[in-house]
Coordinates of C-alpha atoms and ligand atoms in Angstrom, one line a residue:
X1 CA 97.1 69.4 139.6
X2 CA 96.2 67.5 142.8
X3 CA 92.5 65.5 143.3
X4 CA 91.8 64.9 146.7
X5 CA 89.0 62.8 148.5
X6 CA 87.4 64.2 151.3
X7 CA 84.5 62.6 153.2
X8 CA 83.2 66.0 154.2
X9 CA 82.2 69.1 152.0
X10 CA 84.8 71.8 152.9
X11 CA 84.1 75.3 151.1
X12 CA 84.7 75.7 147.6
X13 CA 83.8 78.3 145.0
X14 CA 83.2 76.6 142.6
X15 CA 81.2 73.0 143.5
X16 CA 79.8 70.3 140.0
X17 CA 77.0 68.2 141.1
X18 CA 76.4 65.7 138.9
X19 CA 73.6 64.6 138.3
X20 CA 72.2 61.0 137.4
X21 CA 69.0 60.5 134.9
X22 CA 67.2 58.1 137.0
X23 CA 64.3 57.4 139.3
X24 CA 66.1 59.8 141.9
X25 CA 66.0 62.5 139.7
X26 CA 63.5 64.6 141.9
X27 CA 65.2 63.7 145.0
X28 CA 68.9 64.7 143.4
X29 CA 67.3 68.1 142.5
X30 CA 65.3 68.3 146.0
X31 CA 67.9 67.8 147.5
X32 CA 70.1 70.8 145.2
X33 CA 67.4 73.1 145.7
X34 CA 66.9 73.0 149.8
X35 CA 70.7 73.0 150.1
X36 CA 71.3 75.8 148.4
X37 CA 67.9 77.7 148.6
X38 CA 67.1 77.5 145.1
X39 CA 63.2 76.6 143.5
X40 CA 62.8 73.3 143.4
X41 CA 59.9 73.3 140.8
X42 CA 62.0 75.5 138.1
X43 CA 65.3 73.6 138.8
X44 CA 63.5 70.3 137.6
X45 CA 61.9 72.3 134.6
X46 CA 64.9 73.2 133.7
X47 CA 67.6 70.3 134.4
X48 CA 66.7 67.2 132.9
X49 CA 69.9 65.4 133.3
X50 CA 70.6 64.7 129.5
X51 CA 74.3 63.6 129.6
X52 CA 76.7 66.2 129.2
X53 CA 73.8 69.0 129.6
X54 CA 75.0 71.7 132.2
X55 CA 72.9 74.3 134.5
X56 CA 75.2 76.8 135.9
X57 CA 73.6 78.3 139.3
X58 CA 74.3 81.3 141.8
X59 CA 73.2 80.5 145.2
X60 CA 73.0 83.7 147.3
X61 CA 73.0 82.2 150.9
X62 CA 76.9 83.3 151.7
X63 CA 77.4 80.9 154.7
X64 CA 77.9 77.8 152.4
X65 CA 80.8 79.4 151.1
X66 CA 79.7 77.9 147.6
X67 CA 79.2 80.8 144.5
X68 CA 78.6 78.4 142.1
X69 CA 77.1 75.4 141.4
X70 CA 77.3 73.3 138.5
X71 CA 74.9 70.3 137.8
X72 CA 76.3 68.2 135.3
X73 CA 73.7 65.4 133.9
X74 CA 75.4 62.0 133.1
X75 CA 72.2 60.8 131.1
X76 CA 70.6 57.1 131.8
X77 CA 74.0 54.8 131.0
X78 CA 76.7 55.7 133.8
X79 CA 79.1 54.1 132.9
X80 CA 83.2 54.8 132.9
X81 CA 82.7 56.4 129.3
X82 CA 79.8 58.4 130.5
X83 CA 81.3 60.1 133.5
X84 CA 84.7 60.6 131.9
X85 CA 83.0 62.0 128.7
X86 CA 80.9 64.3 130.8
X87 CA 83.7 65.6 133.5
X88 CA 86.3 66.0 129.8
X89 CA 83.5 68.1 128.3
X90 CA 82.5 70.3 131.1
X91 CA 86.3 70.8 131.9
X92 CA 87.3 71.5 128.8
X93 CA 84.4 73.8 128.2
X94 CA 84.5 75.9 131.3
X95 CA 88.0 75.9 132.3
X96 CA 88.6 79.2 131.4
X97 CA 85.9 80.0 134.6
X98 CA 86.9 77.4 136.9
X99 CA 89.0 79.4 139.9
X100 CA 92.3 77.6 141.0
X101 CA 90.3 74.9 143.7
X102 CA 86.8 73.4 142.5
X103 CA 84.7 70.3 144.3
X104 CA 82.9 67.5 142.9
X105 CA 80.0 66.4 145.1
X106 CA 79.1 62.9 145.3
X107 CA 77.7 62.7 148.8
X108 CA 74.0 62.4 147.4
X109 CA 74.7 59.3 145.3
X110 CA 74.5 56.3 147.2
X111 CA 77.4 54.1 146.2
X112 CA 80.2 55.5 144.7
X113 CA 82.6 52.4 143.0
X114 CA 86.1 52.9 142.4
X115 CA 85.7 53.1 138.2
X116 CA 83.6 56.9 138.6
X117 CA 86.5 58.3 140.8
X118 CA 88.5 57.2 137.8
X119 CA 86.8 58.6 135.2
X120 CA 86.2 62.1 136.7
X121 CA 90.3 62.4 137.5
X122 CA 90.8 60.9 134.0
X123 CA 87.9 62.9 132.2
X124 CA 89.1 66.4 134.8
X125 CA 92.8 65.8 133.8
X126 CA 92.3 65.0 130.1
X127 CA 89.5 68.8 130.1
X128 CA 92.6 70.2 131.0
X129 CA 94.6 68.9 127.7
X130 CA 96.3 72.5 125.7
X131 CA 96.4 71.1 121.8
X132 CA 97.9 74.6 120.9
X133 CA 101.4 72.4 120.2
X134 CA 103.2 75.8 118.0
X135 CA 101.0 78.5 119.0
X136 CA 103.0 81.7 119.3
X137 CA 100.6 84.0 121.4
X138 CA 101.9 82.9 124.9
X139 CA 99.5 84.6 127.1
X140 CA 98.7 83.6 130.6
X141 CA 96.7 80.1 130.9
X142 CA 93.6 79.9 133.0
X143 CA 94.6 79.2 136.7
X144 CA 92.9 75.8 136.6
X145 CA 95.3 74.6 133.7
X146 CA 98.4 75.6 136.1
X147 CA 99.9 73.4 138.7
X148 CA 97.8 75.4 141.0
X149 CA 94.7 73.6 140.3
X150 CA 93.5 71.5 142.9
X151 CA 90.0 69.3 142.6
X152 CA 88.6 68.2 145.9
X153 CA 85.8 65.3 145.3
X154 CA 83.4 64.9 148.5
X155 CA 82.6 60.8 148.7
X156 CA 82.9 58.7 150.8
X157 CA 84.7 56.1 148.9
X158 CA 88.3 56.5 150.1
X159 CA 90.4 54.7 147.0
X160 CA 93.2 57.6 146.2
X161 CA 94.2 54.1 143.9
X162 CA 91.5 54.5 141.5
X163 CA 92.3 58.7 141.4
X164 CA 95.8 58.0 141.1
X165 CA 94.9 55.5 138.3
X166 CA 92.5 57.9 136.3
X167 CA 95.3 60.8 136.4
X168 CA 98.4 58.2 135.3
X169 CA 96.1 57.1 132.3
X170 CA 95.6 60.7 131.6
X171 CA 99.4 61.8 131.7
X172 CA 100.0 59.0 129.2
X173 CA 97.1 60.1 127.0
X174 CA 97.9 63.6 126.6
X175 CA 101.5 62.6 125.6
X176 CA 100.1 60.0 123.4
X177 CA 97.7 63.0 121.7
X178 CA 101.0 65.5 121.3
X179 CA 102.9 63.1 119.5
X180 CA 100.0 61.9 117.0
X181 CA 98.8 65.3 116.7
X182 CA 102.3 66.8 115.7
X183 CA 102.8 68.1 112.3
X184 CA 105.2 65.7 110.2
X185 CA 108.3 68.1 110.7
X186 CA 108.1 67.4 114.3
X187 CA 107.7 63.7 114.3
X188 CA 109.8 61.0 112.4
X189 CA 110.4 57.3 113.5
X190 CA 113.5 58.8 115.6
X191 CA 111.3 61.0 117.2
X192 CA 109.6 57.9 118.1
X193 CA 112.1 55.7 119.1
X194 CA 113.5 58.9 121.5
X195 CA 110.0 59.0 123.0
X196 CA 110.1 55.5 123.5
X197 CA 113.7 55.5 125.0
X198 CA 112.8 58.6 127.5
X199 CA 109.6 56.1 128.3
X200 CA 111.3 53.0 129.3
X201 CA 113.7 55.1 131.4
X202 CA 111.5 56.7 133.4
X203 CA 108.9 54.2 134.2
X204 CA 111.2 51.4 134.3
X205 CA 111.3 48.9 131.1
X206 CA 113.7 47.9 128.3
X207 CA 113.9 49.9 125.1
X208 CA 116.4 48.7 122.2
X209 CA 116.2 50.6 119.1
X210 CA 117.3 50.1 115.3
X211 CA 118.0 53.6 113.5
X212 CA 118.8 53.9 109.9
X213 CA 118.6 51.6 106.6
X214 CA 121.8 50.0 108.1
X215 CA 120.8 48.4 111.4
X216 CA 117.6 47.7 109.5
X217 CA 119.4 45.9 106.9
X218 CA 121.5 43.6 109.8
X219 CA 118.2 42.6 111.6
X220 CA 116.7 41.6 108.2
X221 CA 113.6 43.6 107.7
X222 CA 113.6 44.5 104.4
X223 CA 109.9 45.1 104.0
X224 CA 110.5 48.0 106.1
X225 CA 113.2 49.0 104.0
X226 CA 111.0 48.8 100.7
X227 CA 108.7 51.0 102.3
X228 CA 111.9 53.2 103.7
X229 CA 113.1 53.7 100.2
X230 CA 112.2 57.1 99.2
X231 CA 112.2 58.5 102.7
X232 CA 115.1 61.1 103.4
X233 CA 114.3 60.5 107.2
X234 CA 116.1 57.2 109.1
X235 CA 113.9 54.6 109.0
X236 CA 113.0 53.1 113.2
X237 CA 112.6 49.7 114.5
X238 CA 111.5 50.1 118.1
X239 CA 111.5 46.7 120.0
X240 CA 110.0 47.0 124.1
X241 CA 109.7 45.2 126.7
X242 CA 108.2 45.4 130.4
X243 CA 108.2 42.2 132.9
X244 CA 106.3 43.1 135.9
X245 CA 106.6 41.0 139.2
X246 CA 105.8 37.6 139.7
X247 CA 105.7 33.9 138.5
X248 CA 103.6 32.4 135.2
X249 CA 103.2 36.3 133.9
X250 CA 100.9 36.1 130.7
X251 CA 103.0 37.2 127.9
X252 CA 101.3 39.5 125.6
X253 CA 102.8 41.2 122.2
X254 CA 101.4 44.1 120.9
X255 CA 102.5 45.5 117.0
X256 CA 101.7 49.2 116.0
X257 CA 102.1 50.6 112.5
X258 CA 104.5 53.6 113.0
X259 CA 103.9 55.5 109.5
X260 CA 104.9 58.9 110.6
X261 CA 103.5 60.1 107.0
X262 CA 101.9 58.6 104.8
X263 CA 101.7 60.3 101.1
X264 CA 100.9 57.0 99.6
X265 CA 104.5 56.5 97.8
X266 CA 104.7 56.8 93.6
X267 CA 100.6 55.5 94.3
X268 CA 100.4 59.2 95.3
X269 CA 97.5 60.1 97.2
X270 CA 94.8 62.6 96.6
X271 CA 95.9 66.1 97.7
X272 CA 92.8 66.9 99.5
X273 CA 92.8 65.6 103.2
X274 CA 96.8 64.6 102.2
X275 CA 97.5 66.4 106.1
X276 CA 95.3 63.9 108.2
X277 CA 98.0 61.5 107.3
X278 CA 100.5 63.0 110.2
X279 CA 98.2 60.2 112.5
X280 CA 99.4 57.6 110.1
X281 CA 100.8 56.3 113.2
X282 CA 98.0 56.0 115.7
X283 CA 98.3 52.2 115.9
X284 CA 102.1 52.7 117.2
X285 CA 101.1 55.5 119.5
X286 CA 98.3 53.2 121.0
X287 CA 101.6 50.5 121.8
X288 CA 103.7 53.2 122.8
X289 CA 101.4 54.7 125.2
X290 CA 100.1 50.9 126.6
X291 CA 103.1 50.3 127.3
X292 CA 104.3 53.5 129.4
X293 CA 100.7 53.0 131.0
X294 CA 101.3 49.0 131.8
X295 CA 104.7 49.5 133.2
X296 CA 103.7 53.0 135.3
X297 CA 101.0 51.1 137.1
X298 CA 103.3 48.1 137.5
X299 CA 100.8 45.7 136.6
X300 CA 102.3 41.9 136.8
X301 CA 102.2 41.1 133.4
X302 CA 105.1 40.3 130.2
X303 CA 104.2 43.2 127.9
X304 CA 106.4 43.2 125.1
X305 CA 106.0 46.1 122.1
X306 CA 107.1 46.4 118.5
X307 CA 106.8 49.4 116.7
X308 CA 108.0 49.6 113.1
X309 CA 108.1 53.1 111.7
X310 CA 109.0 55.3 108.4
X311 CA 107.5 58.0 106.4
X312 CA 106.1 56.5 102.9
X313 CA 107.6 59.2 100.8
X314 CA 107.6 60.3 96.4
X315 CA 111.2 60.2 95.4
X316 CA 113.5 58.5 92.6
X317 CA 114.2 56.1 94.9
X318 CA 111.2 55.2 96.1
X319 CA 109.5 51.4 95.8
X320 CA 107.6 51.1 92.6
X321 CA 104.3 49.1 92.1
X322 CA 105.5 45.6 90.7
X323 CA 108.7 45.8 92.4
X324 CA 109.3 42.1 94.7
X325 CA 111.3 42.4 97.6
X326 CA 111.8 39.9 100.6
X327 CA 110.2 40.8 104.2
X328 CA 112.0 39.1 107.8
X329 CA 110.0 36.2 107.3
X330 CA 111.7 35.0 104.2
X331 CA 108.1 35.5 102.0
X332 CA 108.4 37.9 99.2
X333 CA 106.3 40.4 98.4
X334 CA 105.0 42.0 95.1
X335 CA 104.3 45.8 95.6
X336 CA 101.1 46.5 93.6
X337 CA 100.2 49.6 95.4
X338 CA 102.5 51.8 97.6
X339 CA 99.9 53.1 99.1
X340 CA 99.1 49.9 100.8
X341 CA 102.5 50.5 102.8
X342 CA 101.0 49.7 106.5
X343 CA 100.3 45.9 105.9
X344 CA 104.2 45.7 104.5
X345 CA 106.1 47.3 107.3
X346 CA 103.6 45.1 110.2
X347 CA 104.6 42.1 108.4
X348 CA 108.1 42.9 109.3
X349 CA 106.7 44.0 113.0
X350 CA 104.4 40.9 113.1
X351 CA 107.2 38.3 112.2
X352 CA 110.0 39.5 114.1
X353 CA 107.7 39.1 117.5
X354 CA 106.6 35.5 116.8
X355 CA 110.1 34.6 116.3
X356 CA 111.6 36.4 119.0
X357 CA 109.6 36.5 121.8
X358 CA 106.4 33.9 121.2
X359 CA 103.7 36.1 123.0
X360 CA 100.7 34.1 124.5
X361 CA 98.7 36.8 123.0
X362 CA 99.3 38.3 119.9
X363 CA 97.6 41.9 118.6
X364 CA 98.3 44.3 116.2
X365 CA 96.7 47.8 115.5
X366 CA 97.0 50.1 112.8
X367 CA 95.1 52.8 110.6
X368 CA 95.2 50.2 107.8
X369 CA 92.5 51.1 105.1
X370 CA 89.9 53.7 104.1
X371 CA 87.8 50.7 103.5
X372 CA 87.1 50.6 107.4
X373 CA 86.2 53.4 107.3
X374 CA 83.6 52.9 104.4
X375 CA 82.2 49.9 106.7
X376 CA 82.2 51.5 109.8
X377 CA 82.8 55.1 109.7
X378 CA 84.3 56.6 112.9
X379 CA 82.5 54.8 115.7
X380 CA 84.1 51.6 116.0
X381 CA 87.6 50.0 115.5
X382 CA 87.7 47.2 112.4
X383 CA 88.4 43.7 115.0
X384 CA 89.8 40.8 113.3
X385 CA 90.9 37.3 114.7
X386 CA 89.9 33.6 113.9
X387 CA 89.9 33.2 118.0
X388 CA 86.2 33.5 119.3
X389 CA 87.6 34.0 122.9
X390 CA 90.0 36.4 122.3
X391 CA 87.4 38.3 120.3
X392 CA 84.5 38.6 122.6
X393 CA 87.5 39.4 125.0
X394 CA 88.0 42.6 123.1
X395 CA 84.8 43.2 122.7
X396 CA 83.7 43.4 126.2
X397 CA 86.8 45.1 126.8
X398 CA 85.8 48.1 124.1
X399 CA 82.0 48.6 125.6
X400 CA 83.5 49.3 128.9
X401 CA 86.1 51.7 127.8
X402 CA 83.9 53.3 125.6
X403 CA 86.8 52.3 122.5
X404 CA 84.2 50.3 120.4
X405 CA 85.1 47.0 117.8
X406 CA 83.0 45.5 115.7
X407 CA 84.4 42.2 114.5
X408 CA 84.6 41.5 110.6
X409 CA 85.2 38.3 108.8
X410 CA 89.0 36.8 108.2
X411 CA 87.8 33.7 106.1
X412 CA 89.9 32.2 103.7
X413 CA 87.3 32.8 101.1
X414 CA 89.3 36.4 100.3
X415 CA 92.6 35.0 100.6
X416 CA 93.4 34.2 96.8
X417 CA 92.6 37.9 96.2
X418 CA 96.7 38.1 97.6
X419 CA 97.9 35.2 95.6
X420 CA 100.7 36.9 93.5
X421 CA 101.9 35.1 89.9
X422 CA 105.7 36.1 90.8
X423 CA 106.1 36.3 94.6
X424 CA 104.6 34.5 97.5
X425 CA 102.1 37.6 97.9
X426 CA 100.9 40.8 96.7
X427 CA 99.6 43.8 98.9
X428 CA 96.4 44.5 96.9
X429 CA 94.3 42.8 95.5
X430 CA 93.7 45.2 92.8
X431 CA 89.6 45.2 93.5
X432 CA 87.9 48.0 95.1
X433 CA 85.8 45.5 97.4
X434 CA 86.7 44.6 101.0
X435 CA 89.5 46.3 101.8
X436 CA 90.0 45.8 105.4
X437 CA 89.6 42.1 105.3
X438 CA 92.0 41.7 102.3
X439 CA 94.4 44.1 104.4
X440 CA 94.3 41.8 107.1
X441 CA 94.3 38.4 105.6
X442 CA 97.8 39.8 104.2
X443 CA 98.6 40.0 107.8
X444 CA 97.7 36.7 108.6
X445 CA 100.4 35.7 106.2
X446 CA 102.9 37.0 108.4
X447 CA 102.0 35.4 111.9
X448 CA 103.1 32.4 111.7
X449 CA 99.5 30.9 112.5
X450 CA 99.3 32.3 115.7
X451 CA 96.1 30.8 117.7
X452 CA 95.5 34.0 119.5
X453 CA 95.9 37.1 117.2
X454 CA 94.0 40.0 116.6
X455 CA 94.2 42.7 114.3
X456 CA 92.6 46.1 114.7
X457 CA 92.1 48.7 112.1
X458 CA 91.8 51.8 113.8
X459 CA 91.9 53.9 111.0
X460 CA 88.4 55.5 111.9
X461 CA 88.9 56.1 115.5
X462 CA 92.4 57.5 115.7
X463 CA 91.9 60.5 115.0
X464 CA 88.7 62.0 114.8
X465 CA 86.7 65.5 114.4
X466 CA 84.9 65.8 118.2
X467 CA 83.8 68.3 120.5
X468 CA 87.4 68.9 121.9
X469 CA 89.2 70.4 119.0
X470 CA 87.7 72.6 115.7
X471 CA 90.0 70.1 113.4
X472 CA 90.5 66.4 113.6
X473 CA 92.8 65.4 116.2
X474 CA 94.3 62.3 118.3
X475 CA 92.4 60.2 120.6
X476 CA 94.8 57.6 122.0
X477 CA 92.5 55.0 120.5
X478 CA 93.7 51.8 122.3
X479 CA 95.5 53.0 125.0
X480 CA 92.7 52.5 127.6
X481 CA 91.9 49.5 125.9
X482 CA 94.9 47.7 125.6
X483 CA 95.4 48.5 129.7
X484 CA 91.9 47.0 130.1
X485 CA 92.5 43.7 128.3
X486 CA 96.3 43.1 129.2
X487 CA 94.6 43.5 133.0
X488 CA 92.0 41.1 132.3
X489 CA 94.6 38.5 131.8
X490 CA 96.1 38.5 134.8
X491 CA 95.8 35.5 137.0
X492 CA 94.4 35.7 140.4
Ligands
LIG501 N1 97.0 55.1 105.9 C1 96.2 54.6 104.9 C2 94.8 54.2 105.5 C3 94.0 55.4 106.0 C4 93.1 56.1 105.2 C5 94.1 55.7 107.4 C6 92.3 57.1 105.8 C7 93.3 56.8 107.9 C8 92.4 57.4 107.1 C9 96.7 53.4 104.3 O1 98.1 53.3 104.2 C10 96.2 53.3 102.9 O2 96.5 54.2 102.1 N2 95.4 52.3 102.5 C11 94.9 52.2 101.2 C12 95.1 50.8 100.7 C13 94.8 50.5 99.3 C14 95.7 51.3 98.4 C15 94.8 49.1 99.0 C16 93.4 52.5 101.3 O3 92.7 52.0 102.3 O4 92.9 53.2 100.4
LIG502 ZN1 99.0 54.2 102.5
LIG503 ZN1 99.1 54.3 105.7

């Protein structure tokens, strides 16, 4: 698909107005209705600009060239999650209609910044995003989901950058949302470290790989391994790194849980809902794809990624609860619950970074617990860190990418629910009461007291039901984010 900006309207069949919900609201639809001959008193009875609401209209004058316009409200809030939201939804909704070549008119707004031309090529591109992964019945896509489609947006902001920016992010989200939304069959931690390979190849950083419980075993990581145990699939240990241009880089390590599937081990999980657990890696796919993002846009920072990954599987050989094994730190672990498998393999994940490459910046992300869930539902990521700075960092960060945290506590009053009789710690504490914060003081454990680390439990927001598919389905929770903050760091 090509975007294109063009400071004059050239004919198109199909033109999208949006619309903003404002004190220009009678002048926007004024100035719709003379244009294109329509009544100006029903247009604003009809169109109130909600965000996301749609009027479709036929003008009949023929020389505009224009049969069809679409006013698309954004609501009162516009910003980048507002227009990308609205430009996703209308795409996706009215693709099948949209003829090969469609314009976006933003010649009656009056200043036009760089961060709305990248949400409508991100929101346009991501409309555009075909989840049918196995579907057999191959008919014909609609022609604006070919490489035919072109978009021409009529502004007079010139920044092809910001376009450009909006489509890259987009590529790397919809390759982030195949590979969470694959079925288990079609994704194990090779498939992972393959993706992650093919990544690092094409956009230019270094990929090194550990396959199978051998090259696990000779790099140490035996929590991995404990998790690994009943898993007929090769365990992967995926290790990344991109080193942009320029001096005094910040250095910033990021840690994803890469749990291909997660049955819950001999602590077997529940049957019903069992299948959602295929996104079991969500916090790995939120690395993988920040770092394919950070190194295609060559931004001048030291990204380094670690991505731990197994299935958690029932077998003879699998971990039992009260089984102690050792992790790459040198602490041992008690296994009171294999269910509570994420915490175990990003302790491995978590250690082997602060040894290896001392980030400045240290964050982790991961669908950790259903008890983050229970607090926050599926709005907002689970944001823990004893660093104020770093925290309101991430905060800012998630309002204006529309991926929402809301911190929670890490005080050391729920530390001694870990304390274990027989090993240095246990992964449960055995009580049904705050979850999340037990899951990440267990982290904690494992970072060698890093100043700056953050943990996010993104179980809620990783995959979610929403408008644009009839089951749950991936987000790339993070991926936008991550770009955001690891941009924010860099020194002018
Ligand atoms: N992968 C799950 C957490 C999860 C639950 C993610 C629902 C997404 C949706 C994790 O491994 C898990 O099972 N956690 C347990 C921990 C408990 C046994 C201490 C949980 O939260 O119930
Ligand atoms: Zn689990
Ligand atoms: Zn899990």
């Amino acid at each position: 698909m090509k975007i294109r900006l063009q400071q004059q309207k050239s004919e198109v069949a199909t033109l999208i107005v949006p619309i903003l919900k404002n004190d220009n609201l009678p002048a926007q639809l004024a100035q719709v209705a003379t244009t294109y001959g329509f009544n100006e008193a029903l247009l604003t009875a009809d169109f109130k600009a909600a965000f996301k609401e749609t009027l479709v209209l036929y003008p009949q004058s023929v020389t505009l060239n224009v049969n069809k316009v679409i006013l698309l409200g954004l609501g009162e809030k516009n910003g980048a999650i507002e227009w990308l939201t609205a430009f996703r939804s209308l795409t996706h909704n009215q693709k099948s209609k949209f003829p090969a070549q469609i314009g976006v008119d933003l010649l009656a707004l009056e200043n036009v910044e760089n961060y709305v031309l990248e949400s409508i090529a991100n929101g346009i591109t991501l409309g555009r995003y075909n989840i049918n992964l196995y579907k057999t019945d191959k008919t014909d896509p609609p022609v604006f989901c070919t490489e035919a489609a072109e978009v021409s947006i009529f502004t007079q902001n010139t920044n092809e950058t910001a376009v450009n920016r909006g489509v890259a992010t987009a590529e790397t989200q919809m390759r982030i949302f195949d590979l969470v939304n694959a079925g288990a069959n079609h994704k194990t931690p090779k498939t992972l470290a393959k993706w992650a390979k093919k990544s690092g190849k094409t956009y230019d950083y270094n990929v090194t790989t550990y396959i199978g419980r051998k090259e696990l075993e000779k790099q140490n990581l035996h929590a991995v391994l404990a998790v690994n145990a009943g898993s007929p699939a090769d365990p992967a240990f995926i290790v990344m790194e991109y080193k942009g241009e320029g001096e005094n880089l910040p250095k910033i390590g990021l840690v994803g849980k890469g749990v291909t599937f997660d049955t819950g081990g001999i602590s077997i999980k529940p049957s019903t809902n069992m299948a959602n657990m295929k996104s079991d890696m969500g916090g790995a796919a939120a690395v993988l794809g920040t770092m394919e993002l950070v190194a295609k846009l060559k931004l001048p920072v030291h990204l380094i990624g670690i991505v731990p990954s197994t299935e958690n599987c029932v077998d003879g050989k699998s971990t039992k609860p009260s089984e102690v094994f050792k992790s790459y730190a040198g602490k041992t672990i008690e296994m009171i619950d294999t269910d509570a498998e994420g915490r175990i393999i990003l302790a491995d994940g978590l250690a082997y970074m602060c040894k290896n490459f001392q980030p400045d910046t240290l964050i982790d992300l991961a669908t950790l617990t259903g008890s983050v869930i229970a607090t926050l539902g599926y709005a907002a990521a689970g944001l823990f860190t004893n660093n104020d700075e770093l925290a309101n960092s991430l905060l800012q960060t998630g309002q204006q990418t529309g991926e929402k945290l809301w911190r929670l506590p890490l005080w050391d009053a729920y530390k001694d629910d870990l304390n274990s009789d027989v090993a240095d710690v246990r992964n449960f504490s055995g009580k049904p009461v705050a979850g999340a914060i037990t899951a990440a003081k267990f982290l904690e454990v494992f970072t060698d007291k890093h100043p700056n680390w953050a943990h996010l439990d993104i179980a809620g927001v990783a995959f979610t039901d929403g408008e644009f598919a009839s089951m749950k389905s991936s987000t790339a929770y993070g991926v936008r984010l991550l770009t955001a903050f690891v941009e924010s760091l860099i020194k002018n």
